[in-house]
Structure formats: structure tokens, C-alpha cells
XYZ file of C-alpha atoms in Angstrom:
148
model
C 11.630 21.106 -25.651
C 11.268 21.051 -21.940
C 14.829 20.165 -20.861
C 16.718 22.915 -18.584
C 15.037 24.471 -15.719
C 16.632 25.945 -12.393
C 20.027 27.420 -12.156
C 21.401 25.806 -15.246
C 22.366 27.583 -18.459
C 19.869 26.730 -21.431
C 20.930 23.529 -23.239
C 22.838 24.316 -26.322
C 21.742 20.708 -27.635
C 18.146 21.105 -27.220
C 17.925 23.952 -29.608
C 20.274 22.138 -32.078
C 19.223 23.883 -35.280
C 20.068 27.271 -33.724
C 23.384 26.103 -32.585
C 25.077 24.021 -35.206
C 23.793 25.323 -38.674
C 26.264 24.255 -41.430
C 27.986 21.845 -39.124
C 25.241 19.435 -39.463
C 26.031 16.126 -41.313
C 22.785 14.062 -40.990
C 19.493 14.189 -39.046
C 17.006 11.627 -38.222
C 13.605 11.428 -36.395
C 15.388 10.989 -33.314
C 19.148 12.146 -33.674
C 21.311 14.828 -35.063
C 24.949 14.523 -36.050
C 27.424 17.154 -36.730
C 30.725 18.408 -36.726
C 32.362 19.375 -33.336
C 33.252 22.969 -33.096
C 36.461 22.158 -31.565
C 37.586 18.884 -33.252
C 40.222 16.815 -31.560
C 41.009 14.676 -34.584
C 41.014 14.274 -38.274
C 37.314 13.348 -38.006
C 35.152 14.647 -35.041
C 31.532 14.309 -35.085
C 28.981 14.597 -32.148
C 25.563 12.591 -32.365
C 23.021 13.895 -29.915
C 19.519 12.688 -29.274
C 16.603 15.039 -29.925
C 15.063 14.023 -26.693
C 16.961 15.712 -23.735
C 18.846 13.069 -21.695
C 21.357 14.668 -19.340
C 24.516 12.571 -19.442
C 25.574 8.919 -20.175
C 25.073 8.232 -16.396
C 21.276 8.766 -16.940
C 21.138 5.962 -19.550
C 18.734 3.020 -18.439
C 17.584 -0.153 -20.055
C 14.776 1.615 -21.999
C 17.298 3.661 -23.705
C 18.961 0.776 -25.247
C 17.248 1.110 -28.672
C 18.502 4.672 -28.548
C 21.952 3.841 -27.875
C 22.029 1.330 -30.689
C 20.828 3.832 -33.228
C 23.316 6.255 -32.114
C 26.179 3.674 -32.445
C 24.769 2.365 -35.877
C 24.676 6.009 -37.063
C 28.327 6.672 -35.774
C 29.520 3.453 -37.565
C 27.988 4.527 -40.771
C 29.233 7.855 -40.749
C 32.957 6.376 -40.081
C 32.476 3.998 -42.816
C 31.368 6.508 -45.385
C 34.869 8.424 -44.547
C 36.805 5.352 -45.208
C 37.314 4.412 -41.453
C 36.847 0.934 -40.254
C 34.651 1.050 -37.101
C 35.915 -2.147 -35.689
C 39.475 -1.165 -35.464
C 40.053 0.740 -32.316
C 43.385 1.901 -33.695
C 41.335 4.037 -36.332
C 38.177 5.037 -34.343
C 36.463 6.131 -31.197
C 32.609 6.148 -30.144
C 32.096 7.066 -26.627
C 31.087 9.402 -23.840
C 32.680 11.814 -21.629
C 31.555 10.510 -18.063
C 30.314 13.400 -15.362
C 31.833 15.390 -14.191
C 34.317 15.457 -17.183
C 31.445 16.240 -19.792
C 31.063 19.723 -21.099
C 27.454 19.726 -21.923
C 24.573 18.271 -19.727
C 22.766 16.794 -22.951
C 23.966 13.307 -23.978
C 26.492 13.460 -26.744
C 28.541 10.750 -28.246
C 31.748 11.412 -29.943
C 32.488 9.875 -33.331
C 36.305 10.084 -33.847
C 38.281 9.149 -36.745
C 42.046 9.300 -35.896
C 44.621 10.549 -35.680
C 44.112 13.006 -32.988
C 45.626 16.470 -33.427
C 48.190 15.710 -30.933
C 49.188 13.035 -28.335
C 47.983 14.854 -25.427
C 44.449 15.685 -26.597
C 43.997 11.929 -27.200
C 44.014 11.402 -23.415
C 40.630 12.823 -23.510
C 39.243 10.008 -25.161
C 41.281 7.299 -23.922
C 39.225 4.233 -23.064
C 39.866 2.785 -19.667
C 40.430 6.231 -17.859
C 37.740 7.329 -15.574
C 36.619 10.297 -17.639
C 35.727 8.557 -21.006
C 33.806 5.329 -21.772
C 33.377 3.446 -24.792
C 29.781 3.569 -26.339
C 29.827 -0.150 -27.020
C 30.672 -0.994 -23.324
C 27.790 1.359 -22.222
C 25.439 -0.689 -24.348
C 26.568 -3.962 -23.129
C 26.321 -2.963 -19.577
C 22.683 -1.531 -19.994
C 21.790 -4.998 -21.942
C 23.198 -6.765 -18.780
C 20.881 -4.824 -16.355
C 23.874 -2.851 -15.089
C 24.483 0.735 -14.546
C 25.745 2.466 -17.712
C 29.200 3.368 -16.325
């Protein structure tokens, strides 16, 4: 895949098969879901599109169907593990906002609580500038606004 040129390091999510191995949970034509290598909660998955999209800030209206698929898959995986995806006291679905993201390839965090500790929960706290809820991004894009 053509995704990372210039002075950047190669994108680890563009070569997903080589980098996640046994951590892979599910794969579709467009998405791959896998266990985070450093889980912050009881359940912590990442869902990445196979197409290289740099970050949540790079999403636009044509990406709405992809984002809907990411959210639907995250909800399905949470439900399969006994979580209620509509209960924010149980789950998080969202993105870190640049410059607070760790990899410049769009990846949605799918988190089933509790967090490993209270401090780490602040990394995924809705309303702080470094993290945004996936459904909020979807709503903003559908309304013709910027994603964050």
C-alpha cells in the first residue's frame, strides 16, 4: 500500500498482517480489528481501515460510510463480550486527536471498562482535547462540519 513517504517512519498499520499476527480478532474487506498491544482496559481493541487515512482530522463527508462500518464493528465486538455499547459507563469508542495520537493511520479505540487504573482512563476521557467520541465525529461529518 502506498501510504508513508518522505521523512516519516513506515506505517505499521499499512502492513497490518505483519504487525498484529495472533492479536487479530476480525477482518473484513475494509477493516481489521485487533487487540491493542498495550491494553488500557479489560477489553481494548483497535479497528483500522485497510486504506491509509492519516488521522481523525483527515476524515471528510465521503468517509461517513467507512466510519459507520468502524462504529458498527466496534459495537458488535463489545456486545459479543457482554458490554452494552450504548452505556458510556461500560464502553468507549473513539479516537485520539493529533498531536496526541501515537500512529498516523486512523485507528478507533474500542474499550470495555474498567480501565486498568484511574489515571490511564484520562487518555480516553470524552470532552478533553486529546480524545473524541466516534459517534460525535460521525455526527459532525454528517452535518458537513470538520470531524473534530
